[in-house]
Amino acid sequence: MVHPLILRHATQAVRVDDIIIGGGAPIVVQSMTNTDTADITGTTKQVHELAIAGSELVRITVNTSEAAEAVPHIRRRLDALGCNVPLIGDFHYNGHRLLTEYPECAKALAKYRINPGNVGKNRKGEDQFAMMIAVAKQYDKPVRIGVNWGSLDQDLVVRMMDENAKLPEPKDVSEVTREALIVSALDSAKRAEELGLPRDRIVLSCKVSEVQDLIAVYQELAKRCDYALHLGLTEAGMGSKGIVASTAALSVLLQQGIGDTIRVSLTPAPGGARTEEVVVAQEILQTMGLRSFTPMVTACPGCGRTTSTVFQELAQHIQNYLRAQMPVWREQYSGAEEMTVAVMGCIVNGPGESKMANIGISLPGTGESPSAPVYVDGEKTVTLRGDNIAEEFTRIVNEYVARKYVKK
């Protein structure tokens, strides 16, 4: 349930297979692979991992003939695994050719992503855009018209800059560039409709890499249209910078009710999991009270009263366990994703926070009695002691889920 303080921006609903984007539907989490799509085994594996992590749409690069030929094979392998996550084809430069020359690819994809800045220039670009829209119409596929700061149509930018220079009081360059993003997206959407693509088959995005620019662009875009909107800070970065920047930008817009689907574009660390971007996107939505994906853990940050690392280790253990267990619980129970768990480090806030969670444990701080009271729905039920607290607390959590939530 959407938090009552957030009023959603009204948008046109768009169906992508069984997923609804916009129209008041829950905000959709999506991600993108970084494998060579021509590598059927590797791409299938990564799409499957992203879907298990909770990605509801997965975008794949379709940039070569080999990639286009691989798409239907990837789709069939995913279906054989019981993974029905919709695949989005990401097209740049040669999408018109790949979609027309490889009809099985066009049919296997659930949605196409088109970048107006990369479809070609002038009349040639108009024709190639029209070819892609014609394929979308033929197979009844929705299209995301995705404008990017780094690949914006330079002819459009130059024209708007020239027009701006003639004004008595010219606008700032960044303001003109933001306006160019919006104009490119809206004009392309209008052209797609003129070519016969229904309004309920169009999603828009205007991605930039700076937080304040993204907020300004989407606030203005939301004022001017009712297309479903995809949010994302492009090239957000890696590690804490990418997470913080994406969270800052998306949270402001989501709080204002703007956005129907999101992606957190993180640069993974060498050897890092691609699924991190899915986890961050889910946690943004869940901590804002917009959706629930997995039980959330409230944990003590630690202070001079908590010189032991037991509460840190238990918090990490239980957080990892809940996320790993959630795919199983999702199949078995309704509502388990809304459970809250508290792992606290001392007597100051421990009992109080534990009582407010569905299940909470207050571990002993420095100098406190070596015991850990457990609270279930506000009531103290047991006190744990000894070396097996983590195992015993995990068992209590499992028993609570089995008892509390309705079996499917």
Short mmCIF file of C-alpha atoms in Angstrom, two decimals:
data_model
loop_
_atom_site.label_atom_id
_atom_site.label_comp_id
_atom_site.label_asym_id
_atom_site.label_seq_id
_atom_site.Cartn_x
_atom_site.Cartn_y
_atom_site.Cartn_z
CA MET A 1 0.00 0.00 0.00
CA VAL A 2 1.31 3.43 -0.96
CA HIS A 3 2.11 5.63 2.01
CA PRO A 4 -0.78 8.11 2.49
CA LEU A 5 1.59 11.10 2.43
CA ILE A 6 2.53 10.30 -1.18
CA LEU A 7 0.03 11.33 -3.85
CA ARG A 8 0.74 9.47 -7.08
CA HIS A 9 0.97 11.38 -10.37
CA ALA A 10 -1.79 10.15 -12.71
CA THR A 11 -0.34 8.45 -15.79
CA GLN A 12 -1.45 6.30 -18.67
CA ALA A 13 -1.24 2.59 -17.83
CA VAL A 14 1.03 0.49 -20.06
CA ARG A 15 0.97 -3.31 -20.08
CA VAL A 16 4.24 -5.20 -20.57
CA ASP A 17 3.20 -8.86 -20.71
CA ASP A 18 1.65 -9.32 -17.23
CA ILE A 19 3.29 -6.22 -15.72
CA ILE A 20 1.41 -2.91 -15.51
CA ILE A 21 3.41 0.32 -15.61
CA GLY A 22 1.53 3.45 -14.53
CA GLY A 23 -2.19 3.93 -14.10
CA GLY A 24 -1.86 3.72 -10.32
CA ALA A 25 -0.17 0.30 -10.39
CA PRO A 26 2.71 -0.40 -7.98
CA ILE A 27 6.02 1.10 -9.11
CA VAL A 28 7.94 -1.48 -11.13
CA VAL A 29 11.60 -2.37 -10.52
CA GLN A 30 13.75 -3.07 -13.53
CA SER A 31 17.41 -3.76 -14.24
CA MET A 32 19.77 -4.41 -17.15
CA THR A 33 22.26 -7.12 -17.95
CA ASN A 34 25.91 -6.39 -18.67
CA THR A 35 26.64 -9.62 -20.52
CA ASP A 36 27.18 -9.93 -24.26
CA THR A 37 23.66 -10.85 -25.38
CA ALA A 38 25.13 -13.12 -28.04
CA ASP A 39 26.33 -15.25 -25.10
CA ILE A 40 23.08 -17.13 -24.65
CA THR A 41 24.15 -19.11 -21.58
CA GLY A 42 25.71 -16.16 -19.76
CA THR A 43 22.84 -13.79 -20.50
CA THR A 44 20.19 -16.32 -19.53
CA LYS A 45 22.00 -16.92 -16.26
CA GLN A 46 22.24 -13.22 -15.42
CA VAL A 47 18.63 -12.46 -16.37
CA HIS A 48 17.53 -15.35 -14.16
CA GLU A 49 19.64 -14.04 -11.26
CA LEU A 50 18.19 -10.54 -11.65
CA ALA A 51 14.65 -11.93 -11.76
CA ILE A 52 15.21 -14.02 -8.63
CA ALA A 53 16.57 -10.91 -6.90
CA GLY A 54 13.28 -9.18 -7.70
CA SER A 55 13.72 -7.41 -11.02
CA GLU A 56 10.29 -7.34 -12.65
CA LEU A 57 11.59 -6.24 -16.06
CA VAL A 58 15.07 -6.95 -17.43
CA ARG A 59 16.64 -5.00 -20.28
CA ILE A 60 19.19 -6.60 -22.58
CA THR A 61 21.42 -5.01 -25.22
CA VAL A 62 20.48 -5.84 -28.82
CA ASN A 63 23.26 -4.31 -30.86
CA THR A 64 24.39 -6.95 -33.37
CA SER A 65 22.93 -9.63 -35.61
CA GLU A 66 24.33 -12.24 -33.23
CA ALA A 67 22.58 -10.60 -30.27
CA ALA A 68 19.28 -10.41 -32.17
CA GLU A 69 19.56 -14.09 -33.14
CA ALA A 70 20.23 -14.99 -29.49
CA VAL A 71 17.16 -13.26 -28.04
CA PRO A 72 14.53 -15.95 -28.86
CA HIS A 73 16.88 -18.66 -27.55
CA ILE A 74 17.33 -16.72 -24.29
CA ARG A 75 13.56 -16.37 -24.00
CA ARG A 76 13.02 -20.09 -24.47
CA ARG A 77 15.68 -21.00 -21.92
CA LEU A 78 14.17 -18.63 -19.36
CA ASP A 79 10.73 -20.12 -19.96
CA ALA A 80 12.18 -23.61 -19.43
CA LEU A 81 13.51 -22.39 -16.06
CA GLY A 82 10.05 -21.14 -15.13
CA CYS A 83 11.30 -17.54 -15.33
CA ASN A 84 8.71 -15.42 -17.10
CA VAL A 85 10.34 -12.02 -16.52
CA PRO A 86 9.68 -9.76 -19.55
CA LEU A 87 12.72 -8.90 -21.66
CA ILE A 88 13.25 -5.37 -22.97
CA GLY A 89 15.39 -4.86 -26.05
CA ASP A 90 17.78 -1.91 -25.84
CA PHE A 91 18.33 -0.50 -29.35
CA HIS A 92 20.72 2.17 -30.59
CA TYR A 93 21.80 3.13 -34.13
CA ASN A 94 20.71 -0.08 -35.91
CA GLY A 95 17.50 -1.02 -34.13
CA HIS A 96 15.41 -0.46 -37.26
CA ARG A 97 17.44 -3.07 -39.12
CA LEU A 98 17.63 -5.63 -36.32
CA LEU A 99 13.91 -5.47 -35.56
CA THR A 100 12.91 -5.87 -39.20
CA GLU A 101 15.51 -8.47 -40.19
CA TYR A 102 15.05 -10.65 -37.10
CA PRO A 103 11.31 -11.00 -36.53
CA GLU A 104 11.77 -13.78 -33.96
CA CYS A 105 13.77 -11.33 -31.86
CA ALA A 106 11.07 -8.69 -32.26
CA LYS A 107 8.40 -11.16 -31.14
CA ALA A 108 10.39 -12.57 -28.19
CA LEU A 109 10.97 -9.14 -26.63
CA ALA A 110 8.22 -7.71 -24.42
CA LYS A 111 9.17 -4.07 -24.98
CA TYR A 112 11.56 -2.00 -27.08
CA ARG A 113 13.71 0.87 -25.84
CA ILE A 114 14.39 3.53 -28.49
CA ASN A 115 16.78 6.45 -28.01
CA PRO A 116 15.72 9.33 -30.29
CA GLY A 117 19.26 10.69 -30.27
CA ASN A 118 20.64 7.49 -31.81
CA VAL A 119 18.11 6.55 -34.51
CA GLY A 120 19.69 8.68 -37.21
CA LYS A 121 19.57 12.26 -38.43
CA ASN A 122 17.09 14.23 -40.52
CA ARG A 123 14.92 12.32 -42.99
CA LYS A 124 16.93 9.12 -42.55
CA GLY A 125 16.37 9.23 -38.81
CA GLU A 126 12.65 9.84 -39.24
CA ASP A 127 12.36 6.84 -41.55
CA GLN A 128 14.31 4.58 -39.19
CA PHE A 129 12.23 5.69 -36.21
CA ALA A 130 9.10 4.95 -38.24
CA MET A 131 10.40 1.47 -39.06
CA MET A 132 10.83 0.65 -35.36
CA ILE A 133 7.39 1.97 -34.48
CA ALA A 134 5.91 -0.10 -37.34
CA VAL A 135 7.42 -3.27 -35.84
CA ALA A 136 6.07 -2.34 -32.40
CA LYS A 137 2.61 -1.92 -33.92
CA GLN A 138 2.88 -5.17 -35.86
CA TYR A 139 3.63 -7.22 -32.75
CA ASP A 140 1.70 -5.04 -30.30
CA LYS A 141 4.77 -4.17 -28.24
CA PRO A 142 5.11 -1.14 -25.96
CA VAL A 143 8.01 1.23 -26.51
CA ARG A 144 10.09 3.26 -24.08
CA ILE A 145 11.27 6.44 -25.72
CA GLY A 146 14.38 7.04 -23.66
CA VAL A 147 16.25 10.29 -24.06
CA ASN A 148 19.72 10.49 -22.49
CA TRP A 149 21.82 13.50 -21.58
CA GLY A 150 24.90 11.95 -23.19
CA SER A 151 23.26 11.09 -26.50
CA LEU A 152 20.87 13.98 -26.99
CA ASP A 153 20.12 15.00 -30.59
CA GLN A 154 22.77 17.67 -31.17
CA ASP A 155 20.88 19.29 -34.03
CA LEU A 156 18.00 19.92 -31.64
CA VAL A 157 20.37 21.26 -28.97
CA VAL A 158 22.08 23.64 -31.40
CA ARG A 159 18.76 24.94 -32.72
CA MET A 160 17.43 25.56 -29.21
CA MET A 161 20.69 27.18 -28.13
CA ASP A 162 20.54 29.53 -31.12
CA GLU A 163 16.94 30.43 -30.35
CA ASN A 164 17.84 31.02 -26.72
CA ALA A 165 20.75 33.31 -27.66
CA LYS A 166 18.33 35.61 -29.47
CA LEU A 167 16.16 36.13 -26.39
CA PRO A 168 16.39 39.48 -24.54
CA GLU A 169 17.31 37.49 -21.42
CA PRO A 170 18.83 34.16 -22.49
CA LYS A 171 18.36 31.20 -20.17
CA ASP A 172 21.19 29.29 -18.57
CA VAL A 173 22.80 26.65 -20.80
CA SER A 174 21.84 23.81 -18.44
CA GLU A 175 18.21 24.98 -18.45
CA VAL A 176 18.14 24.94 -22.25
CA THR A 177 19.67 21.47 -22.30
CA ARG A 178 17.06 20.20 -19.84
CA GLU A 179 14.35 21.68 -22.05
CA ALA A 180 15.88 19.94 -25.06
CA LEU A 181 15.59 16.60 -23.27
CA ILE A 182 11.91 17.17 -22.60
CA VAL A 183 11.18 18.41 -26.12
CA SER A 184 12.98 15.43 -27.65
CA ALA A 185 10.95 12.96 -25.57
CA LEU A 186 7.59 14.63 -26.11
CA ASP A 187 8.10 15.24 -29.82
CA SER A 188 9.17 11.63 -30.34
CA ALA A 189 6.15 10.37 -28.40
CA LYS A 190 3.88 12.60 -30.49
CA ARG A 191 5.48 11.26 -33.66
CA ALA A 192 4.99 7.68 -32.48
CA GLU A 193 1.30 8.37 -31.92
CA GLU A 194 1.02 9.96 -35.35
CA LEU A 195 2.50 6.74 -36.77
CA GLY A 196 -0.27 4.79 -35.06
CA LEU A 197 1.31 3.60 -31.80
CA PRO A 198 -1.37 3.89 -29.12
CA ARG A 199 -0.75 6.15 -26.15
CA ASP A 200 -1.03 3.17 -23.82
CA ARG A 201 2.01 1.60 -25.50
CA ILE A 202 4.40 4.47 -24.74
CA VAL A 203 6.70 5.01 -21.75
CA LEU A 204 8.99 8.05 -21.52
CA SER A 205 12.31 8.66 -19.81
CA CYS A 206 14.74 11.60 -19.72
CA LYS A 207 17.88 10.42 -17.97
CA VAL A 208 20.74 12.58 -16.76
CA SER A 209 23.62 11.95 -14.36
CA GLU A 210 23.16 14.88 -11.94
CA VAL A 211 20.62 14.74 -9.11
CA GLN A 212 19.21 18.25 -9.33
CA ASP A 213 18.97 18.11 -13.14
CA LEU A 214 17.03 14.84 -12.98
CA ILE A 215 14.59 16.26 -10.46
CA ALA A 216 14.04 19.41 -12.53
CA VAL A 217 13.56 17.49 -15.79
CA TYR A 218 11.01 15.04 -14.41
CA GLN A 219 9.06 17.65 -12.50
CA GLU A 220 8.59 19.56 -15.75
CA LEU A 221 7.96 16.44 -17.81
CA ALA A 222 5.24 15.31 -15.39
CA LYS A 223 3.51 18.68 -15.77
CA ARG A 224 3.36 18.38 -19.55
CA CYS A 225 2.21 14.84 -20.16
CA ASP A 226 0.44 11.83 -18.73
CA TYR A 227 2.68 9.17 -20.29
CA ALA A 228 4.00 6.52 -17.91
CA LEU A 229 7.45 7.61 -16.74
CA HIS A 230 10.59 5.55 -16.19
CA LEU A 231 12.98 7.03 -13.60
CA GLY A 232 16.70 6.54 -13.33
CA LEU A 233 19.87 8.47 -12.77
CA THR A 234 22.07 7.41 -15.66
CA GLU A 235 25.72 6.66 -14.97
CA ALA A 236 25.05 7.01 -11.24
CA GLY A 237 28.48 5.61 -10.37
CA MET A 238 29.65 2.81 -8.12
CA GLY A 239 29.54 2.02 -4.44
CA SER A 240 28.12 4.47 -1.95
CA LYS A 241 28.22 7.38 -4.42
CA GLY A 242 25.98 5.61 -6.92
CA ILE A 243 23.60 4.43 -4.22
CA VAL A 244 23.35 7.81 -2.50
CA ALA A 245 22.93 9.78 -5.74
CA SER A 246 20.24 7.46 -7.07
CA THR A 247 18.41 7.41 -3.75
CA ALA A 248 18.51 11.20 -3.44
CA ALA A 249 17.15 11.81 -6.94
CA LEU A 250 14.53 9.08 -7.08
CA SER A 251 13.24 9.65 -3.56
CA VAL A 252 12.43 13.31 -4.19
CA LEU A 253 10.49 12.48 -7.35
CA LEU A 254 8.74 9.45 -5.88
CA GLN A 255 7.68 11.49 -2.85
CA GLN A 256 6.03 13.90 -5.28
CA GLY A 257 4.20 11.00 -6.91
CA ILE A 258 6.31 11.10 -10.08
CA GLY A 259 7.53 7.85 -11.61
CA ASP A 260 6.01 4.50 -12.56
CA THR A 261 9.07 2.30 -13.00
CA ILE A 262 12.65 2.71 -11.76
CA ARG A 263 16.15 1.47 -12.37
CA VAL A 264 19.21 2.14 -10.21
CA SER A 265 22.12 2.23 -12.67
CA LEU A 266 25.03 1.18 -10.47
CA THR A 267 28.52 0.41 -11.72
CA PRO A 268 29.31 -2.93 -10.07
CA ALA A 269 32.63 -3.39 -8.33
CA PRO A 270 35.01 -5.80 -10.11
CA GLY A 271 33.48 -9.20 -9.60
CA GLY A 272 30.50 -7.61 -7.82
CA ALA A 273 26.95 -8.85 -8.17
CA ARG A 274 24.79 -7.23 -10.84
CA THR A 275 21.83 -7.86 -8.55
CA GLU A 276 22.92 -5.03 -6.23
CA GLU A 277 21.02 -2.52 -8.35
CA VAL A 278 17.82 -4.51 -7.85
CA VAL A 279 18.27 -4.63 -4.08
CA VAL A 280 18.88 -0.87 -3.90
CA ALA A 281 15.82 -0.10 -6.04
CA GLN A 282 13.65 -2.31 -3.84
CA GLU A 283 14.99 -0.75 -0.66
CA ILE A 284 14.30 2.76 -1.94
CA LEU A 285 10.67 1.85 -2.57
CA GLN A 286 10.28 -0.11 0.65
CA THR A 287 11.87 2.40 3.01
CA MET A 288 9.63 5.08 1.47
CA GLY A 289 6.55 2.99 2.17
CA LEU A 290 5.69 2.54 -1.52
CA ARG A 291 6.08 -1.25 -1.79
CA SER A 292 7.19 -4.23 0.27
CA PHE A 293 9.63 -6.80 -1.10
CA THR A 294 11.41 -8.45 1.82
CA PRO A 295 11.29 -8.17 5.63
CA MET A 296 13.20 -5.12 6.80
CA VAL A 297 15.69 -5.16 9.66
CA THR A 298 15.98 -2.27 12.10
CA ALA A 299 19.46 -2.44 13.61
CA CYS A 300 21.34 -0.47 16.23
CA PRO A 301 24.26 1.60 14.82
CA GLY A 302 26.38 0.93 17.88
CA CYS A 303 28.01 3.28 20.37
CA GLY A 304 30.25 3.19 23.44
CA ARG A 305 27.67 0.97 25.18
CA THR A 306 28.03 -1.75 22.52
CA THR A 307 31.68 -2.77 22.39
CA SER A 308 30.70 -6.33 21.49
CA THR A 309 30.20 -7.15 17.79
CA VAL A 310 27.51 -9.74 18.50
CA PHE A 311 24.60 -7.47 17.52
CA GLN A 312 26.38 -6.48 14.28
CA GLU A 313 27.00 -10.08 13.34
CA LEU A 314 23.42 -11.06 14.17
CA ALA A 315 21.98 -8.12 12.21
CA GLN A 316 24.01 -9.06 9.15
CA HIS A 317 23.14 -12.73 9.52
CA ILE A 318 19.42 -12.13 9.81
CA GLN A 319 19.34 -9.54 6.98
CA ASN A 320 21.09 -11.96 4.63
CA TYR A 321 18.87 -14.81 5.75
CA LEU A 322 15.64 -12.89 5.21
CA ARG A 323 16.63 -11.81 1.71
CA ALA A 324 17.73 -15.33 0.77
CA GLN A 325 14.58 -16.88 2.24
CA MET A 326 12.12 -14.40 0.73
CA PRO A 327 11.82 -16.10 -2.70
CA VAL A 328 10.74 -19.27 -0.88
CA TRP A 329 8.34 -17.47 1.44
CA ARG A 330 6.88 -15.51 -1.49
CA GLU A 331 5.77 -18.78 -3.03
CA GLN A 332 4.36 -20.14 0.23
CA TYR A 333 2.90 -17.21 2.18
CA SER A 334 1.06 -13.94 1.61
CA GLY A 335 2.37 -10.89 3.46
CA ALA A 336 5.72 -12.16 4.77
CA GLU A 337 7.49 -9.35 2.89
CA GLU A 338 5.87 -6.83 5.25
CA MET A 339 7.39 -8.34 8.39
CA THR A 340 9.71 -6.11 10.44
CA VAL A 341 12.63 -7.38 12.53
CA ALA A 342 14.70 -5.43 15.07
CA VAL A 343 18.23 -6.37 16.17
CA MET A 344 19.30 -4.00 18.94
CA GLY A 345 22.58 -3.65 20.81
CA CYS A 346 21.80 -2.50 24.36
CA ILE A 347 19.12 -1.65 26.90
CA VAL A 348 18.73 2.05 25.94
CA ASN A 349 16.55 1.56 22.85
CA GLY A 350 16.65 -2.21 22.60
CA PRO A 351 13.42 -3.24 24.32
CA GLY A 352 11.44 -0.33 22.90
CA GLU A 353 12.50 -0.87 19.29
CA SER A 354 12.07 -4.62 19.67
CA LYS A 355 8.49 -4.20 20.87
CA MET A 356 7.62 -2.05 17.86
CA ALA A 357 8.82 -4.68 15.37
CA ASN A 358 7.01 -7.92 14.60
CA ILE A 359 10.01 -9.72 16.06
CA GLY A 360 12.81 -8.05 17.98
CA ILE A 361 15.81 -9.01 20.01
CA SER A 362 17.68 -6.79 22.46
CA LEU A 363 21.25 -7.97 22.81
CA PRO A 364 23.34 -7.15 25.89
CA GLY A 365 25.51 -4.05 25.78
CA THR A 366 28.77 -3.52 27.62
CA GLY A 367 28.37 -4.47 31.27
CA GLU A 368 24.78 -5.70 30.85
CA SER A 369 23.53 -9.10 31.84
CA PRO A 370 24.55 -11.68 29.16
CA SER A 371 20.98 -12.31 28.07
CA ALA A 372 18.88 -11.32 25.04
CA PRO A 373 15.11 -10.92 25.48
CA VAL A 374 13.02 -11.60 22.36
CA TYR A 375 9.77 -9.76 21.68
CA VAL A 376 7.06 -11.04 19.35
CA ASP A 377 4.31 -8.59 18.38
CA GLY A 378 5.21 -6.42 21.35
CA GLU A 379 5.28 -9.17 23.96
CA LYS A 380 8.39 -10.66 25.54
CA THR A 381 8.33 -14.38 24.76
CA VAL A 382 11.77 -15.79 25.61
CA THR A 383 15.27 -14.80 26.72
CA LEU A 384 18.16 -16.25 24.72
CA ARG A 385 21.61 -16.96 26.15
CA GLY A 386 24.74 -18.75 25.11
CA ASP A 387 26.55 -19.31 21.80
CA ASN A 388 23.56 -20.25 19.62
CA ILE A 389 21.57 -17.02 19.73
CA ALA A 390 21.71 -16.54 15.94
CA GLU A 391 20.37 -20.04 15.22
CA GLU A 392 17.68 -19.79 17.90
CA PHE A 393 16.56 -16.34 16.73
CA THR A 394 16.39 -17.57 13.12
CA ARG A 395 14.21 -20.48 14.26
CA ILE A 396 11.88 -18.04 16.03
CA VAL A 397 11.60 -16.00 12.83
CA ASN A 398 10.76 -19.10 10.78
CA GLU A 399 8.13 -20.23 13.27
CA TYR A 400 6.60 -16.74 13.29
CA VAL A 401 6.29 -16.66 9.49
CA ALA A 402 4.69 -20.10 9.40
CA ARG A 403 2.22 -19.12 12.11
CA LYS A 404 1.48 -15.51 11.18
CA TYR A 405 1.10 -15.44 7.40
CA VAL A 406 -1.54 -17.10 5.27
CA LYS A 407 -0.40 -20.07 3.23
CA LYS A 408 -1.04 -19.85 -0.50
#
